[in-house]
Amino acid sequence: MKIISAEFIKSAVKRSDYPEELLPEVAFAGRSNVGKSSLINTVVNRKHLVRTSSSPGRTQTLNFFRINNQVQFVDFPGYGFAKVPLHVKAQWKSMVENYLKNRRTLKLVIILLDIRRVPSPDDISLIQWLEAFGIAFLIVLTKADKLSKNKCSSQENIIQDSLLIRKEEMICFSAVTRKGRQEILQHIMRVI
Ligand SMILES: Nc1nc2c(ncn2[C@@H]2O[C@H](COP(=O)(O)OP(=O)(O)O)[C@@H](O)[C@H]2O)c(=O)[nH]1
Ligand SMILES: [Mg+2]
């Protein structure tokens, strides 16, 4: 897939504010600071489509982007930031659950995990939730450039075992080297 256009459409919290269900959608989820903005920007070849390193847990909106008039990306707010007050966590949960339950054009959720860390309880509950609702997901391990090749594959195995997922459901990625970019795009093309 060649990226011809990538544009921000809108932010939304409530279902009534979502853009129309015209194009297939891929959502991106992960803990704050996992590298989600960097990954989206790398995938679409834009430096600043999505803002990187904004203070974690700040804006609690779903952000919609349109790529090539072919697919929409939905950027979820990062989760798992310790200092976020409980009522904000509850808001996150209801906003995301509403989207996941109701969005008929949703084709795939890409869950980002830091390759150096064990998945958090928040990561695991999101995955279990998607499995329970039969929503397709792909795990992307971010910041692969931070580890040697050997360490990357051993971490991959550890994370696979802990999540009980198959190798085909996981891709290693780096925004620095752009490793994994094509694989992610190919996966997206297949599911849409
Ligand atoms: N080395 C390395 N750093 C990364 C990578 N992706 C993101 N980062 C850094 O991690 C921090 C958080 O990235 P960001 O994309 O803003 O994460 P977000 O909070 O999940 O959207 C920033 O300092 C990025 O430069 C990567 O693949 N490799
Ligand atoms: Mg971000």
mmCIF file of N, CA, C and O in Angstrom, residues 45-129:
data_model
loop_
_atom_site.group_PDB
_atom_site.id
_atom_site.type_symbol
_atom_site.label_atom_id
_atom_site.label_comp_id
_atom_site.label_asym_id
_atom_site.label_seq_id
_atom_site.Cartn_x
_atom_site.Cartn_y
_atom_site.Cartn_z
ATOM 1 N N ASN A 45 4.049 7.404 6.908
ATOM 2 C CA ASN A 45 5.104 8.250 6.328
ATOM 3 C C ASN A 45 4.883 9.738 6.562
ATOM 4 O O ASN A 45 5.104 10.553 5.665
ATOM 5 N N ARG A 46 4.392 10.095 7.740
ATOM 6 C CA ARG A 46 4.210 11.512 8.045
ATOM 7 C C ARG A 46 4.929 11.787 9.355
ATOM 8 O O ARG A 46 4.819 11.002 10.295
ATOM 9 N N LYS A 47 5.598 12.927 9.418
ATOM 10 C CA LYS A 47 6.361 13.205 10.646
ATOM 11 C C LYS A 47 5.445 13.592 11.796
ATOM 12 O O LYS A 47 5.689 13.231 12.941
ATOM 13 N N HIS A 48 4.401 14.345 11.491
ATOM 14 C CA HIS A 48 3.618 14.912 12.593
ATOM 15 C C HIS A 48 2.115 14.758 12.411
ATOM 16 O O HIS A 48 1.361 15.620 12.819
ATOM 17 N N LEU A 49 1.670 13.702 11.755
ATOM 18 C CA LEU A 49 0.215 13.528 11.664
ATOM 19 C C LEU A 49 -0.360 13.394 13.077
ATOM 20 O O LEU A 49 -1.333 14.035 13.434
ATOM 21 N N VAL A 50 0.289 12.560 13.881
ATOM 22 C CA VAL A 50 -0.114 12.386 15.267
ATOM 23 C C VAL A 50 0.980 12.974 16.143
ATOM 24 O O VAL A 50 2.152 12.737 15.901
ATOM 25 N N ARG A 51 0.584 13.729 17.138
ATOM 26 C CA ARG A 51 1.576 14.351 18.004
ATOM 27 C C ARG A 51 2.246 13.327 18.910
ATOM 28 O O ARG A 51 1.576 12.523 19.540
ATOM 29 N N THR A 52 3.571 13.375 18.984
ATOM 30 C CA THR A 52 4.288 12.436 19.847
ATOM 31 C C THR A 52 4.591 13.082 21.194
ATOM 32 O O THR A 52 4.711 14.290 21.310
ATOM 33 N N SER A 53 4.709 12.211 22.179
ATOM 34 C CA SER A 53 5.162 12.621 23.512
ATOM 35 C C SER A 53 4.381 13.783 24.125
ATOM 36 O O SER A 53 4.958 14.598 24.825
ATOM 37 N N SER A 54 3.105 13.867 23.855
ATOM 38 C CA SER A 54 2.292 14.814 24.616
ATOM 39 C C SER A 54 2.146 14.215 26.015
ATOM 40 O O SER A 54 2.285 13.018 26.194
ATOM 41 N N SER A 55 1.844 15.033 26.992
ATOM 42 C CA SER A 55 1.847 14.516 28.360
ATOM 43 C C SER A 55 0.849 13.364 28.479
ATOM 44 O O SER A 55 -0.295 13.473 28.025
ATOM 45 N N PRO A 56 1.253 12.273 29.081
ATOM 46 C CA PRO A 56 0.452 11.051 29.065
ATOM 47 C C PRO A 56 -0.928 11.250 29.675
ATOM 48 O O PRO A 56 -1.070 11.956 30.670
ATOM 49 N N GLY A 57 -1.883 10.619 29.085
ATOM 50 C CA GLY A 57 -3.231 10.634 29.651
ATOM 51 C C GLY A 57 -3.922 11.988 29.540
ATOM 52 O O GLY A 57 -4.894 12.246 30.218
ATOM 53 N N ARG A 58 -3.444 12.858 28.684
ATOM 54 C CA ARG A 58 -3.978 14.213 28.621
ATOM 55 C C ARG A 58 -5.348 14.242 27.937
ATOM 56 O O ARG A 58 -6.365 14.361 28.604
ATOM 57 N N THR A 59 -5.375 14.135 26.615
ATOM 58 C CA THR A 59 -6.673 14.216 25.941
ATOM 59 C C THR A 59 -7.344 12.852 25.884
ATOM 60 O O THR A 59 -6.748 11.884 25.435
ATOM 61 N N GLN A 60 -8.550 12.809 26.356
ATOM 62 C CA GLN A 60 -9.280 11.551 26.373
ATOM 63 C C GLN A 60 -10.300 11.557 25.240
ATOM 64 O O GLN A 60 -11.494 11.636 25.474
ATOM 65 N N THR A 61 -9.813 11.511 24.024
ATOM 66 C CA THR A 61 -10.718 11.447 22.865
ATOM 67 C C THR A 61 -10.229 10.352 21.921
ATOM 68 O O THR A 61 -9.066 9.962 21.958
ATOM 69 N N LEU A 62 -11.142 9.906 21.086
ATOM 70 C CA LEU A 62 -10.756 9.034 19.977
ATOM 71 C C LEU A 62 -10.424 9.961 18.810
ATOM 72 O O LEU A 62 -11.213 10.842 18.477
ATOM 73 N N ASN A 63 -9.276 9.760 18.200
ATOM 74 C CA ASN A 63 -8.879 10.619 17.088
ATOM 75 C C ASN A 63 -8.907 9.833 15.779
ATOM 76 O O ASN A 63 -8.270 8.789 15.670
ATOM 77 N N PHE A 64 -9.676 10.355 14.828
ATOM 78 C CA PHE A 64 -9.891 9.652 13.559
ATOM 79 C C PHE A 64 -9.035 10.268 12.451
ATOM 80 O O PHE A 64 -8.999 11.485 12.293
ATOM 81 N N PHE A 65 -8.396 9.402 11.672
ATOM 82 C CA PHE A 65 -7.567 9.827 10.543
ATOM 83 C C PHE A 65 -7.998 9.052 9.304
ATOM 84 O O PHE A 65 -8.402 7.891 9.406
ATOM 85 N N ARG A 66 -7.907 9.699 8.149
ATOM 86 C CA ARG A 66 -8.257 8.995 6.905
ATOM 87 C C ARG A 66 -7.007 8.830 6.057
ATOM 88 O O ARG A 66 -6.273 9.778 5.823
ATOM 89 N N ILE A 67 -6.795 7.590 5.610
ATOM 90 C CA ILE A 67 -5.604 7.262 4.844
ATOM 91 C C ILE A 67 -6.034 6.869 3.430
ATOM 92 O O ILE A 67 -6.805 5.898 3.261
ATOM 93 N N ASN A 68 -5.573 7.617 2.425
ATOM 94 C CA ASN A 68 -5.832 7.257 1.018
ATOM 95 C C ASN A 68 -7.303 7.130 0.655
ATOM 96 O O ASN A 68 -7.613 6.404 -0.284
ATOM 97 N N ASN A 69 -8.197 7.707 1.401
ATOM 98 C CA ASN A 69 -9.614 7.447 1.141
ATOM 99 C C ASN A 69 -9.944 5.971 1.073
ATOM 100 O O ASN A 69 -10.843 5.532 0.345
ATOM 101 N N GLN A 70 -9.178 5.198 1.834
ATOM 102 C CA GLN A 70 -9.253 3.747 1.725
ATOM 103 C C GLN A 70 -9.521 3.109 3.091
ATOM 104 O O GLN A 70 -10.225 2.116 3.206
ATOM 105 N N VAL A 71 -8.937 3.712 4.124
ATOM 106 C CA VAL A 71 -9.052 3.150 5.471
ATOM 107 C C VAL A 71 -8.986 4.299 6.470
ATOM 108 O O VAL A 71 -8.384 5.342 6.180
ATOM 109 N N GLN A 72 -9.632 4.116 7.628
ATOM 110 C CA GLN A 72 -9.510 5.106 8.695
ATOM 111 C C GLN A 72 -8.752 4.507 9.867
ATOM 112 O O GLN A 72 -8.944 3.335 10.202
ATOM 113 N N PHE A 73 -7.876 5.307 10.437
ATOM 114 C CA PHE A 73 -7.164 4.913 11.644
ATOM 115 C C PHE A 73 -7.805 5.634 12.821
ATOM 116 O O PHE A 73 -8.171 6.805 12.702
ATOM 117 N N VAL A 74 -7.928 4.920 13.927
ATOM 118 C CA VAL A 74 -8.477 5.522 15.135
ATOM 119 C C VAL A 74 -7.447 5.383 16.242
ATOM 120 O O VAL A 74 -7.046 4.277 16.597
ATOM 121 N N ASP A 75 -7.003 6.525 16.734
ATOM 122 C CA ASP A 75 -5.993 6.554 17.787
ATOM 123 C C ASP A 75 -6.701 6.647 19.132
ATOM 124 O O ASP A 75 -7.363 7.641 19.422
ATOM 125 N N PHE A 76 -6.581 5.585 19.938
ATOM 126 C CA PHE A 76 -7.149 5.610 21.292
ATOM 127 C C PHE A 76 -6.209 6.376 22.222
ATOM 128 O O PHE A 76 -4.997 6.343 22.009
ATOM 129 N N PRO A 77 -6.734 6.998 23.253
ATOM 130 C CA PRO A 77 -5.827 7.592 24.240
ATOM 131 C C PRO A 77 -5.008 6.492 24.927
ATOM 132 O O PRO A 77 -5.516 5.382 25.124
ATOM 133 N N GLY A 78 -3.768 6.804 25.262
ATOM 134 C CA GLY A 78 -2.939 5.831 25.977
ATOM 135 C C GLY A 78 -3.536 5.519 27.343
ATOM 136 O O GLY A 78 -4.204 6.357 27.934
ATOM 137 N N TYR A 79 -3.295 4.316 27.816
ATOM 138 C CA TYR A 79 -3.813 3.953 29.137
ATOM 139 C C TYR A 79 -2.657 3.558 30.051
ATOM 140 O O TYR A 79 -1.503 3.533 29.636
ATOM 141 N N GLY A 80 -3.010 3.278 31.291
ATOM 142 C CA GLY A 80 -2.028 2.726 32.217
ATOM 143 C C GLY A 80 -1.099 3.746 32.841
ATOM 144 O O GLY A 80 -0.100 3.385 33.445
ATOM 145 N N PHE A 81 -1.427 5.025 32.707
ATOM 146 C CA PHE A 81 -0.583 6.033 33.332
ATOM 147 C C PHE A 81 -0.995 6.197 34.791
ATOM 148 O O PHE A 81 -2.144 6.522 35.099
ATOM 149 N N ALA A 82 -0.051 5.941 35.701
ATOM 150 C CA ALA A 82 -0.371 5.816 37.132
ATOM 151 C C ALA A 82 -1.068 7.047 37.700
ATOM 152 O O ALA A 82 -1.947 6.928 38.550
ATOM 153 N N LYS A 83 -0.684 8.238 37.213
ATOM 154 C CA LYS A 83 -1.200 9.454 37.859
ATOM 155 C C LYS A 83 -2.595 9.856 37.389
ATOM 156 O O LYS A 83 -3.144 10.837 37.878
ATOM 157 N N VAL A 84 -3.142 9.115 36.434
ATOM 158 C CA VAL A 84 -4.476 9.470 35.952
ATOM 159 C C VAL A 84 -5.517 9.150 37.022
ATOM 160 O O VAL A 84 -5.551 8.054 37.565
ATOM 161 N N PRO A 85 -6.374 10.129 37.367
ATOM 162 C CA PRO A 85 -7.389 9.872 38.403
ATOM 163 C C PRO A 85 -8.401 8.810 37.964
ATOM 164 O O PRO A 85 -8.603 8.595 36.765
ATOM 165 N N LEU A 86 -8.995 8.181 38.942
ATOM 166 C CA LEU A 86 -9.910 7.064 38.669
ATOM 167 C C LEU A 86 -11.049 7.429 37.724
ATOM 168 O O LEU A 86 -11.425 6.638 36.857
ATOM 169 N N HIS A 87 -11.603 8.637 37.885
ATOM 170 C CA HIS A 87 -12.751 8.967 37.032
ATOM 171 C C HIS A 87 -12.316 9.094 35.562
ATOM 172 O O HIS A 87 -13.104 8.832 34.659
ATOM 173 N N VAL A 88 -11.051 9.458 35.335
ATOM 174 C CA VAL A 88 -10.567 9.528 33.950
ATOM 175 C C VAL A 88 -10.392 8.116 33.380
ATOM 176 O O VAL A 88 -10.703 7.849 32.220
ATOM 177 N N LYS A 89 -9.931 7.206 34.232
ATOM 178 C CA LYS A 89 -9.814 5.808 33.800
ATOM 179 C C LYS A 89 -11.185 5.235 33.424
ATOM 180 O O LYS A 89 -11.328 4.515 32.444
ATOM 181 N N ALA A 90 -12.177 5.569 34.224
ATOM 182 C CA ALA A 90 -13.529 5.085 33.958
ATOM 183 C C ALA A 90 -14.053 5.663 32.644
ATOM 184 O O ALA A 90 -14.702 4.969 31.858
ATOM 185 N N GLN A 91 -13.725 6.940 32.392
ATOM 186 C CA GLN A 91 -14.116 7.586 31.126
ATOM 187 C C GLN A 91 -13.488 6.866 29.938
ATOM 188 O O GLN A 91 -14.127 6.615 28.929
ATOM 189 N N TRP A 92 -12.206 6.567 30.086
ATOM 190 C CA TRP A 92 -11.465 5.868 29.019
ATOM 191 C C TRP A 92 -12.190 4.566 28.699
ATOM 192 O O TRP A 92 -12.473 4.268 27.547
ATOM 193 N N LYS A 93 -12.482 3.826 29.758
ATOM 194 C CA LYS A 93 -13.066 2.510 29.590
ATOM 195 C C LYS A 93 -14.416 2.602 28.875
ATOM 196 O O LYS A 93 -14.681 1.865 27.930
ATOM 197 N N SER A 94 -15.250 3.507 29.309
ATOM 198 C CA SER A 94 -16.580 3.543 28.700
ATOM 199 C C SER A 94 -16.500 4.073 27.266
ATOM 200 O O SER A 94 -17.195 3.580 26.379
ATOM 201 N N MET A 95 -15.607 5.037 27.017
ATOM 202 C CA MET A 95 -15.468 5.557 25.651
ATOM 203 C C MET A 95 -14.969 4.465 24.694
ATOM 204 O O MET A 95 -15.514 4.277 23.608
ATOM 205 N N VAL A 96 -13.951 3.732 25.139
ATOM 206 C CA VAL A 96 -13.364 2.704 24.273
ATOM 207 C C VAL A 96 -14.327 1.522 24.101
ATOM 208 O O VAL A 96 -14.507 1.000 22.998
ATOM 209 N N GLU A 97 -14.968 1.126 25.189
ATOM 210 C CA GLU A 97 -15.909 0.003 25.086
ATOM 211 C C GLU A 97 -17.073 0.330 24.156
ATOM 212 O O GLU A 97 -17.501 -0.503 23.356
ATOM 213 N N ASN A 98 -17.556 1.555 24.278
ATOM 214 C CA ASN A 98 -18.626 1.995 23.393
ATOM 215 C C ASN A 98 -18.224 1.896 21.932
ATOM 216 O O ASN A 98 -18.980 1.415 21.089
ATOM 217 N N TYR A 99 -17.030 2.374 21.652
ATOM 218 C CA TYR A 99 -16.524 2.321 20.282
ATOM 219 C C TYR A 99 -16.403 0.864 19.824
ATOM 220 O O TYR A 99 -16.904 0.491 18.756
ATOM 221 N N LEU A 100 -15.749 0.050 20.635
ATOM 222 C CA LEU A 100 -15.480 -1.337 20.220
ATOM 223 C C LEU A 100 -16.772 -2.127 20.022
ATOM 224 O O LEU A 100 -16.882 -2.948 19.123
ATOM 225 N N LYS A 101 -17.750 -1.857 20.854
ATOM 226 C CA LYS A 101 -19.004 -2.606 20.772
ATOM 227 C C LYS A 101 -19.856 -2.201 19.580
ATOM 228 O O LYS A 101 -20.583 -3.008 19.035
ATOM 229 N N ASN A 102 -19.786 -0.922 19.225
ATOM 230 C CA ASN A 102 -20.777 -0.391 18.288
ATOM 231 C C ASN A 102 -20.278 -0.104 16.890
ATOM 232 O O ASN A 102 -21.075 0.100 15.982
ATOM 233 N N ARG A 103 -18.976 -0.045 16.712
ATOM 234 C CA ARG A 103 -18.458 0.419 15.431
ATOM 235 C C ARG A 103 -18.507 -0.716 14.407
ATOM 236 O O ARG A 103 -17.698 -1.639 14.446
ATOM 237 N N ARG A 104 -19.403 -0.594 13.473
ATOM 238 C CA ARG A 104 -19.590 -1.691 12.523
ATOM 239 C C ARG A 104 -18.468 -1.782 11.499
ATOM 240 O O ARG A 104 -18.234 -2.821 10.907
ATOM 241 N N THR A 105 -17.762 -0.672 11.272
ATOM 242 C CA THR A 105 -16.680 -0.663 10.286
ATOM 243 C C THR A 105 -15.323 -1.069 10.875
ATOM 244 O O THR A 105 -14.341 -1.137 10.148
ATOM 245 N N LEU A 106 -15.301 -1.346 12.185
ATOM 246 C CA LEU A 106 -14.025 -1.735 12.808
ATOM 247 C C LEU A 106 -13.567 -3.107 12.313
ATOM 248 O O LEU A 106 -14.290 -4.085 12.424
ATOM 249 N N LYS A 107 -12.361 -3.159 11.765
ATOM 250 C CA LYS A 107 -11.843 -4.418 11.220
ATOM 251 C C LYS A 107 -10.728 -5.019 12.058
ATOM 252 O O LYS A 107 -10.474 -6.216 11.993
ATOM 253 N N LEU A 108 -10.017 -4.167 12.780
ATOM 254 C CA LEU A 108 -8.800 -4.647 13.450
ATOM 255 C C LEU A 108 -8.412 -3.678 14.556
ATOM 256 O O LEU A 108 -8.512 -2.466 14.377
ATOM 257 N N VAL A 109 -7.956 -4.231 15.673
ATOM 258 C CA VAL A 109 -7.350 -3.401 16.715
ATOM 259 C C VAL A 109 -5.874 -3.775 16.804
ATOM 260 O O VAL A 109 -5.532 -4.952 16.960
ATOM 261 N N ILE A 110 -5.012 -2.801 16.659
ATOM 262 C CA ILE A 110 -3.579 -3.033 16.804
ATOM 263 C C ILE A 110 -3.193 -2.642 18.229
ATOM 264 O O ILE A 110 -3.402 -1.499 18.641
ATOM 265 N N ILE A 111 -2.685 -3.621 18.979
ATOM 266 C CA ILE A 111 -2.307 -3.383 20.369
ATOM 267 C C ILE A 111 -0.792 -3.286 20.439
ATOM 268 O O ILE A 111 -0.085 -4.198 20.011
ATOM 269 N N LEU A 112 -0.314 -2.181 20.956
ATOM 270 C CA LEU A 112 1.122 -1.960 21.035
ATOM 271 C C LEU A 112 1.636 -2.333 22.422
ATOM 272 O O LEU A 112 1.043 -1.931 23.429
ATOM 273 N N LEU A 113 2.725 -3.096 22.432
ATOM 274 C CA LEU A 113 3.376 -3.450 23.695
ATOM 275 C C LEU A 113 4.861 -3.129 23.559
ATOM 276 O O LEU A 113 5.447 -3.381 22.496
ATOM 277 N N ASP A 114 5.449 -2.602 24.595
ATOM 278 C CA ASP A 114 6.894 -2.346 24.600
ATOM 279 C C ASP A 114 7.617 -3.693 24.643
ATOM 280 O O ASP A 114 7.359 -4.505 25.533
ATOM 281 N N ILE A 115 8.501 -3.907 23.682
ATOM 282 C CA ILE A 115 9.157 -5.219 23.576
ATOM 283 C C ILE A 115 9.976 -5.556 24.814
ATOM 284 O O ILE A 115 10.226 -6.724 25.101
ATOM 285 N N ARG A 116 10.332 -4.555 25.608
ATOM 286 C CA ARG A 116 11.192 -4.799 26.768
ATOM 287 C C ARG A 116 10.416 -5.136 28.030
ATOM 288 O O ARG A 116 10.997 -5.460 29.056
ATOM 289 N N ARG A 117 9.086 -5.006 27.965
ATOM 290 C CA ARG A 117 8.305 -5.141 29.203
ATOM 291 C C ARG A 117 7.362 -6.329 29.156
ATOM 292 O O ARG A 117 6.967 -6.767 28.075
ATOM 293 N N VAL A 118 6.982 -6.811 30.333
ATOM 294 C CA VAL A 118 5.922 -7.819 30.350
ATOM 295 C C VAL A 118 4.589 -7.082 30.196
ATOM 296 O O VAL A 118 4.440 -5.963 30.673
ATOM 297 N N PRO A 119 3.630 -7.694 29.495
ATOM 298 C CA PRO A 119 2.328 -7.038 29.318
ATOM 299 C C PRO A 119 1.699 -6.704 30.680
ATOM 300 O O PRO A 119 1.794 -7.489 31.616
ATOM 301 N N SER A 120 1.088 -5.540 30.766
ATOM 302 C CA SER A 120 0.483 -5.094 32.030
ATOM 303 C C SER A 120 -0.913 -5.691 32.171
ATOM 304 O O SER A 120 -1.501 -6.166 31.192
ATOM 305 N N PRO A 121 -1.473 -5.656 33.368
ATOM 306 C CA PRO A 121 -2.864 -6.106 33.535
ATOM 307 C C PRO A 121 -3.828 -5.373 32.600
ATOM 308 O O PRO A 121 -4.775 -5.982 32.080
ATOM 309 N N ASP A 122 -3.579 -4.087 32.338
ATOM 310 C CA ASP A 122 -4.434 -3.339 31.404
ATOM 311 C C ASP A 122 -4.332 -3.900 29.987
ATOM 312 O O ASP A 122 -5.342 -4.030 29.283
ATOM 313 N N ASP A 123 -3.111 -4.223 29.560
ATOM 314 C CA ASP A 123 -2.917 -4.818 28.234
ATOM 315 C C ASP A 123 -3.685 -6.136 28.145
ATOM 316 O O ASP A 123 -4.399 -6.402 27.173
ATOM 317 N N ILE A 124 -3.523 -6.947 29.183
ATOM 318 C CA ILE A 124 -4.134 -8.275 29.170
ATOM 319 C C ILE A 124 -5.656 -8.166 29.182
ATOM 320 O O ILE A 124 -6.334 -8.881 28.436
ATOM 321 N N SER A 125 -6.195 -7.242 29.963
ATOM 322 C CA SER A 125 -7.667 -7.183 29.977
ATOM 323 C C SER A 125 -8.209 -6.680 28.646
ATOM 324 O O SER A 125 -9.272 -7.134 28.204
ATOM 325 N N LEU A 126 -7.492 -5.781 27.977
ATOM 326 C CA LEU A 126 -7.942 -5.346 26.649
ATOM 327 C C LEU A 126 -7.952 -6.529 25.671
ATOM 328 O O LEU A 126 -8.937 -6.735 24.940
ATOM 329 N N ILE A 127 -6.898 -7.329 25.688
ATOM 330 C CA ILE A 127 -6.818 -8.475 24.778
ATOM 331 C C ILE A 127 -7.947 -9.471 25.065
ATOM 332 O O ILE A 127 -8.619 -9.958 24.153
ATOM 333 N N GLN A 128 -8.162 -9.732 26.355
ATOM 334 C CA GLN A 128 -9.229 -10.685 26.712
ATOM 335 C C GLN A 128 -10.592 -10.162 26.283
ATOM 336 O O GLN A 128 -11.453 -10.919 25.818
ATOM 337 N N TRP A 129 -10.770 -8.883 26.407
ATOM 338 C CA TRP A 129 -12.021 -8.253 26.012
ATOM 339 C C TRP A 129 -12.248 -8.415 24.506
ATOM 340 O O TRP A 129 -13.341 -8.772 24.058
#
